[in-house]
Amino acid sequence: VKNWISRVVFRMVGAYQKLSQSRLIRSVTKDRNAAKASVQKMLEWDFQRLVMAHGRIVEEDAKARTAKALHWMLK
């Protein structure tokens, strides 16, 4: 992250330089059952790569790393 403000914000929400969802998203997710169903369906897809709007492209173990990043939705 080139902009220092972005670095500070990403650190504050727990998403700096790692594959994770921010604490902000966790706190505003109202329907946990719907979130869980969405993640379960997404993890049924056949994918090997994850390309996000920010951060590095995940080329290895994309599905496992996605599941780990979204583990809180699967509880």
mmCIF file of N, CA and C in Angstrom:
data_model
loop_
_atom_site.group_PDB
_atom_site.id
_atom_site.type_symbol
_atom_site.label_atom_id
_atom_site.label_comp_id
_atom_site.label_asym_id
_atom_site.label_seq_id
_atom_site.Cartn_x
_atom_site.Cartn_y
_atom_site.Cartn_z
ATOM 1 N N VAL A 1 0.858 -1.169 0.000
ATOM 2 C CA VAL A 1 0.000 0.000 0.000
ATOM 3 C C VAL A 1 0.902 1.228 0.000
ATOM 4 N N LYS A 2 0.771 2.043 -1.024
ATOM 5 C CA LYS A 2 1.650 3.193 -1.183
ATOM 6 C C LYS A 2 1.232 4.370 -0.313
ATOM 7 N N ASN A 3 -0.033 4.557 -0.115
ATOM 8 C CA ASN A 3 -0.549 5.689 0.631
ATOM 9 C C ASN A 3 -0.517 5.383 2.129
ATOM 10 N N TRP A 4 0.085 6.233 2.918
ATOM 11 C CA TRP A 4 0.215 5.973 4.356
ATOM 12 C C TRP A 4 -1.143 5.942 5.052
ATOM 13 N N ILE A 5 -2.086 6.722 4.561
ATOM 14 C CA ILE A 5 -3.426 6.718 5.166
ATOM 15 C C ILE A 5 -4.078 5.349 4.976
ATOM 16 N N SER A 6 -3.948 4.786 3.796
ATOM 17 C CA SER A 6 -4.503 3.451 3.544
ATOM 18 C C SER A 6 -3.851 2.421 4.444
ATOM 19 N N ARG A 7 -2.543 2.496 4.623
ATOM 20 C CA ARG A 7 -1.851 1.553 5.514
ATOM 21 C C ARG A 7 -2.416 1.634 6.931
ATOM 22 N N VAL A 8 -2.614 2.837 7.406
ATOM 23 C CA VAL A 8 -3.152 3.020 8.760
ATOM 24 C C VAL A 8 -4.557 2.428 8.852
ATOM 25 N N VAL A 9 -5.404 2.729 7.882
ATOM 26 C CA VAL A 9 -6.783 2.230 7.905
ATOM 27 C C VAL A 9 -6.805 0.703 7.822
ATOM 28 N N PHE A 10 -6.034 0.119 6.911
ATOM 29 C CA PHE A 10 -6.006 -1.344 6.797
ATOM 30 C C PHE A 10 -5.509 -1.997 8.081
ATOM 31 N N ARG A 11 -4.544 -1.389 8.744
ATOM 32 C CA ARG A 11 -4.081 -1.926 10.029
ATOM 33 C C ARG A 11 -5.176 -1.827 11.084
ATOM 34 N N MET A 12 -5.880 -0.719 11.101
ATOM 35 C CA MET A 12 -6.937 -0.526 12.098
ATOM 36 C C MET A 12 -8.061 -1.558 11.951
ATOM 37 N N VAL A 13 -8.371 -1.935 10.724
ATOM 38 C CA VAL A 13 -9.475 -2.876 10.503
ATOM 39 C C VAL A 13 -8.993 -4.327 10.404
ATOM 40 N N GLY A 14 -7.682 -4.543 10.588
ATOM 41 C CA GLY A 14 -7.148 -5.901 10.630
ATOM 42 C C GLY A 14 -6.947 -6.560 9.291
ATOM 43 N N ALA A 15 -6.742 -5.784 8.243
ATOM 44 C CA ALA A 15 -6.604 -6.374 6.909
ATOM 45 C C ALA A 15 -5.329 -5.915 6.196
ATOM 46 N N TYR A 16 -4.315 -5.539 6.959
ATOM 47 C CA TYR A 16 -3.090 -5.020 6.337
ATOM 48 C C TYR A 16 -2.181 -6.167 5.915
ATOM 49 N N GLN A 17 -1.867 -6.222 4.636
ATOM 50 C CA GLN A 17 -0.952 -7.181 4.025
ATOM 51 C C GLN A 17 -1.284 -8.634 4.358
ATOM 52 N N LYS A 18 -2.560 -8.952 4.389
ATOM 53 C CA LYS A 18 -2.960 -10.340 4.574
ATOM 54 C C LYS A 18 -4.329 -10.551 3.948
ATOM 55 N N LEU A 19 -4.595 -11.787 3.651
ATOM 56 C CA LEU A 19 -5.886 -12.153 3.082
ATOM 57 C C LEU A 19 -6.873 -12.320 4.233
ATOM 58 N N SER A 20 -7.713 -11.331 4.410
ATOM 59 C CA SER A 20 -8.699 -11.379 5.482
ATOM 60 C C SER A 20 -9.796 -10.367 5.196
ATOM 61 N N GLN A 21 -10.856 -10.536 5.922
ATOM 62 C CA GLN A 21 -11.928 -9.562 5.838
ATOM 63 C C GLN A 21 -11.789 -8.607 7.010
ATOM 64 N N SER A 22 -12.118 -7.373 6.795
ATOM 65 C CA SER A 22 -11.918 -6.376 7.840
ATOM 66 C C SER A 22 -12.884 -6.558 9.004
ATOM 67 N N ARG A 23 -12.476 -6.061 10.148
ATOM 68 C CA ARG A 23 -13.349 -6.072 11.323
ATOM 69 C C ARG A 23 -14.619 -5.271 11.043
ATOM 70 N N LEU A 24 -14.505 -4.258 10.204
ATOM 71 C CA LEU A 24 -15.671 -3.444 9.860
ATOM 72 C C LEU A 24 -16.727 -4.294 9.170
ATOM 73 N N ILE A 25 -16.328 -5.076 8.193
ATOM 74 C CA ILE A 25 -17.283 -5.944 7.486
ATOM 75 C C ILE A 25 -17.898 -6.941 8.463
ATOM 76 N N ARG A 26 -17.090 -7.498 9.334
ATOM 77 C CA ARG A 26 -17.609 -8.450 10.324
ATOM 78 C C ARG A 26 -18.664 -7.794 11.208
ATOM 79 N N SER A 27 -18.391 -6.570 11.606
ATOM 80 C CA SER A 27 -19.310 -5.904 12.536
ATOM 81 C C SER A 27 -20.623 -5.467 11.893
ATOM 82 N N VAL A 28 -20.642 -5.266 10.581
ATOM 83 C CA VAL A 28 -21.877 -4.819 9.930
ATOM 84 C C VAL A 28 -22.634 -5.957 9.247
ATOM 85 N N THR A 29 -22.104 -7.178 9.320
ATOM 86 C CA THR A 29 -22.804 -8.330 8.747
ATOM 87 C C THR A 29 -23.934 -8.714 9.681
ATOM 88 N N LYS A 30 -25.149 -8.507 9.235
ATOM 89 C CA LYS A 30 -26.323 -8.725 10.091
ATOM 90 C C LYS A 30 -26.849 -10.158 10.017
ATOM 91 N N ASP A 31 -26.888 -10.729 8.823
ATOM 92 C CA ASP A 31 -27.452 -12.065 8.658
ATOM 93 C C ASP A 31 -26.316 -13.074 8.501
ATOM 94 N N ARG A 32 -25.855 -13.590 9.615
ATOM 95 C CA ARG A 32 -24.720 -14.523 9.608
ATOM 96 C C ARG A 32 -25.057 -15.825 8.870
ATOM 97 N N ASN A 33 -26.305 -16.262 8.954
ATOM 98 C CA ASN A 33 -26.691 -17.491 8.250
ATOM 99 C C ASN A 33 -26.612 -17.307 6.741
ATOM 100 N N ALA A 34 -27.027 -16.164 6.245
ATOM 101 C CA ALA A 34 -26.936 -15.881 4.807
ATOM 102 C C ALA A 34 -25.476 -15.777 4.386
ATOM 103 N N ALA A 35 -24.654 -15.154 5.225
ATOM 104 C CA ALA A 35 -23.221 -15.042 4.923
ATOM 105 C C ALA A 35 -22.587 -16.426 4.853
ATOM 106 N N LYS A 36 -22.928 -17.283 5.795
ATOM 107 C CA LYS A 36 -22.404 -18.647 5.815
ATOM 108 C C LYS A 36 -22.810 -19.405 4.556
ATOM 109 N N ALA A 37 -24.080 -19.302 4.176
ATOM 110 C CA ALA A 37 -24.571 -19.989 2.969
ATOM 111 C C ALA A 37 -23.846 -19.483 1.721
ATOM 112 N N SER A 38 -23.590 -18.190 1.660
ATOM 113 C CA SER A 38 -22.887 -17.609 0.506
ATOM 114 C C SER A 38 -21.465 -18.125 0.409
ATOM 115 N N VAL A 39 -20.769 -18.166 1.533
ATOM 116 C CA VAL A 39 -19.383 -18.646 1.527
ATOM 117 C C VAL A 39 -19.335 -20.130 1.190
ATOM 118 N N GLN A 40 -20.249 -20.908 1.737
ATOM 119 C CA GLN A 40 -20.289 -22.335 1.423
ATOM 120 C C GLN A 40 -20.495 -22.561 -0.069
ATOM 121 N N LYS A 41 -21.405 -21.800 -0.662
ATOM 122 C CA LYS A 41 -21.656 -21.928 -2.104
ATOM 123 C C LYS A 41 -20.425 -21.520 -2.901
ATOM 124 N N MET A 42 -19.787 -20.420 -2.506
ATOM 125 C CA MET A 42 -18.586 -19.951 -3.208
ATOM 126 C C MET A 42 -17.468 -20.993 -3.141
ATOM 127 N N LEU A 43 -17.331 -21.658 -2.001
ATOM 128 C CA LEU A 43 -16.265 -22.645 -1.854
ATOM 129 C C LEU A 43 -16.538 -23.936 -2.628
ATOM 130 N N GLU A 44 -17.745 -24.072 -3.153
ATOM 131 C CA GLU A 44 -18.049 -25.204 -4.042
ATOM 132 C C GLU A 44 -17.512 -24.965 -5.454
ATOM 133 N N TRP A 45 -17.252 -23.708 -5.795
ATOM 134 C CA TRP A 45 -16.732 -23.381 -7.122
ATOM 135 C C TRP A 45 -15.345 -23.984 -7.300
ATOM 136 N N ASP A 46 -15.008 -24.261 -8.549
ATOM 137 C CA ASP A 46 -13.684 -24.774 -8.881
ATOM 138 C C ASP A 46 -12.793 -23.581 -9.233
ATOM 139 N N PHE A 47 -11.946 -23.165 -8.305
ATOM 140 C CA PHE A 47 -11.043 -22.061 -8.600
ATOM 141 C C PHE A 47 -9.666 -22.329 -7.994
ATOM 142 N N GLN A 48 -8.660 -21.819 -8.666
ATOM 143 C CA GLN A 48 -7.285 -21.970 -8.208
ATOM 144 C C GLN A 48 -6.627 -20.624 -7.932
ATOM 145 N N ARG A 49 -7.244 -19.540 -8.364
ATOM 146 C CA ARG A 49 -6.671 -18.203 -8.234
ATOM 147 C C ARG A 49 -7.719 -17.262 -7.662
ATOM 148 N N LEU A 50 -7.257 -16.309 -6.856
ATOM 149 C CA LEU A 50 -8.133 -15.299 -6.281
ATOM 150 C C LEU A 50 -7.584 -13.923 -6.637
ATOM 151 N N VAL A 51 -8.390 -13.133 -7.324
ATOM 152 C CA VAL A 51 -8.006 -11.770 -7.701
ATOM 153 C C VAL A 51 -8.963 -10.816 -7.002
ATOM 154 N N MET A 52 -8.407 -9.971 -6.153
ATOM 155 C CA MET A 52 -9.234 -9.048 -5.381
ATOM 156 C C MET A 52 -9.068 -7.629 -5.906
ATOM 157 N N ALA A 53 -9.864 -6.740 -5.394
ATOM 158 C CA ALA A 53 -9.785 -5.331 -5.793
ATOM 159 C C ALA A 53 -8.529 -4.676 -5.245
ATOM 160 N N HIS A 54 -7.952 -5.244 -4.202
ATOM 161 C CA HIS A 54 -6.725 -4.716 -3.613
ATOM 162 C C HIS A 54 -5.880 -5.889 -3.151
ATOM 163 N N GLY A 55 -4.635 -5.671 -2.951
ATOM 164 C CA GLY A 55 -3.769 -6.740 -2.471
ATOM 165 C C GLY A 55 -3.214 -7.576 -3.606
ATOM 166 N N ARG A 56 -2.445 -8.551 -3.205
ATOM 167 C CA ARG A 56 -1.783 -9.428 -4.176
ATOM 168 C C ARG A 56 -2.740 -10.485 -4.699
ATOM 169 N N ILE A 57 -2.499 -10.924 -5.914
ATOM 170 C CA ILE A 57 -3.246 -12.037 -6.487
ATOM 171 C C ILE A 57 -2.791 -13.309 -5.781
ATOM 172 N N VAL A 58 -3.740 -14.131 -5.384
ATOM 173 C CA VAL A 58 -3.429 -15.397 -4.724
ATOM 174 C C VAL A 58 -3.359 -16.467 -5.801
ATOM 175 N N GLU A 59 -2.162 -17.004 -6.018
ATOM 176 C CA GLU A 59 -1.931 -17.993 -7.073
ATOM 177 C C GLU A 59 -1.892 -19.423 -6.534
ATOM 178 N N GLU A 60 -1.612 -19.598 -5.239
ATOM 179 C CA GLU A 60 -1.484 -20.935 -4.664
ATOM 180 C C GLU A 60 -2.458 -21.113 -3.506
ATOM 181 N N ASP A 61 -3.064 -22.279 -3.455
ATOM 182 C CA ASP A 61 -3.990 -22.626 -2.372
ATOM 183 C C ASP A 61 -5.096 -21.588 -2.192
ATOM 184 N N ALA A 62 -5.594 -21.060 -3.282
ATOM 185 C CA ALA A 62 -6.575 -19.970 -3.216
ATOM 186 C C ALA A 62 -7.845 -20.382 -2.473
ATOM 187 N N LYS A 63 -8.337 -21.573 -2.741
ATOM 188 C CA LYS A 63 -9.581 -21.990 -2.088
ATOM 189 C C LYS A 63 -9.377 -22.165 -0.584
ATOM 190 N N ALA A 64 -8.308 -22.810 -0.189
ATOM 191 C CA ALA A 64 -8.030 -23.016 1.234
ATOM 192 C C ALA A 64 -7.782 -21.684 1.941
ATOM 193 N N ARG A 65 -7.064 -20.800 1.285
ATOM 194 C CA ARG A 65 -6.780 -19.500 1.894
ATOM 195 C C ARG A 65 -8.039 -18.644 1.992
ATOM 196 N N THR A 66 -8.938 -18.775 1.010
ATOM 197 C CA THR A 66 -10.216 -18.061 1.064
ATOM 198 C C THR A 66 -11.052 -18.579 2.228
ATOM 199 N N ALA A 67 -11.113 -19.889 2.376
ATOM 200 C CA ALA A 67 -11.860 -20.482 3.488
ATOM 201 C C ALA A 67 -11.293 -20.022 4.823
ATOM 202 N N LYS A 68 -9.982 -19.964 4.926
ATOM 203 C CA LYS A 68 -9.361 -19.516 6.171
ATOM 204 C C LYS A 68 -9.682 -18.040 6.445
ATOM 205 N N ALA A 69 -9.641 -17.226 5.401
ATOM 206 C CA ALA A 69 -9.922 -15.795 5.568
ATOM 207 C C ALA A 69 -11.366 -15.528 5.970
ATOM 208 N N LEU A 70 -12.266 -16.404 5.538
ATOM 209 C CA LEU A 70 -13.698 -16.230 5.811
ATOM 210 C C LEU A 70 -14.210 -17.212 6.871
ATOM 211 N N HIS A 71 -13.309 -17.771 7.665
ATOM 212 C CA HIS A 71 -13.680 -18.791 8.639
ATOM 213 C C HIS A 71 -14.771 -18.315 9.598
ATOM 214 N N TRP A 72 -14.768 -17.062 9.912
ATOM 215 C CA TRP A 72 -15.756 -16.542 10.863
ATOM 216 C C TRP A 72 -17.181 -16.660 10.326
ATOM 217 N N MET A 73 -17.326 -16.658 9.001
ATOM 218 C CA MET A 73 -18.653 -16.811 8.408
ATOM 219 C C MET A 73 -19.116 -18.265 8.435
ATOM 220 N N LEU A 74 -18.181 -19.178 8.531
ATOM 221 C CA LEU A 74 -18.521 -20.596 8.473
ATOM 222 C C LEU A 74 -18.844 -21.196 9.832
ATOM 223 N N LYS A 75 -18.713 -20.411 10.890
ATOM 224 C CA LYS A 75 -19.020 -20.906 12.246
ATOM 225 C C LYS A 75 -20.505 -21.063 12.444
#
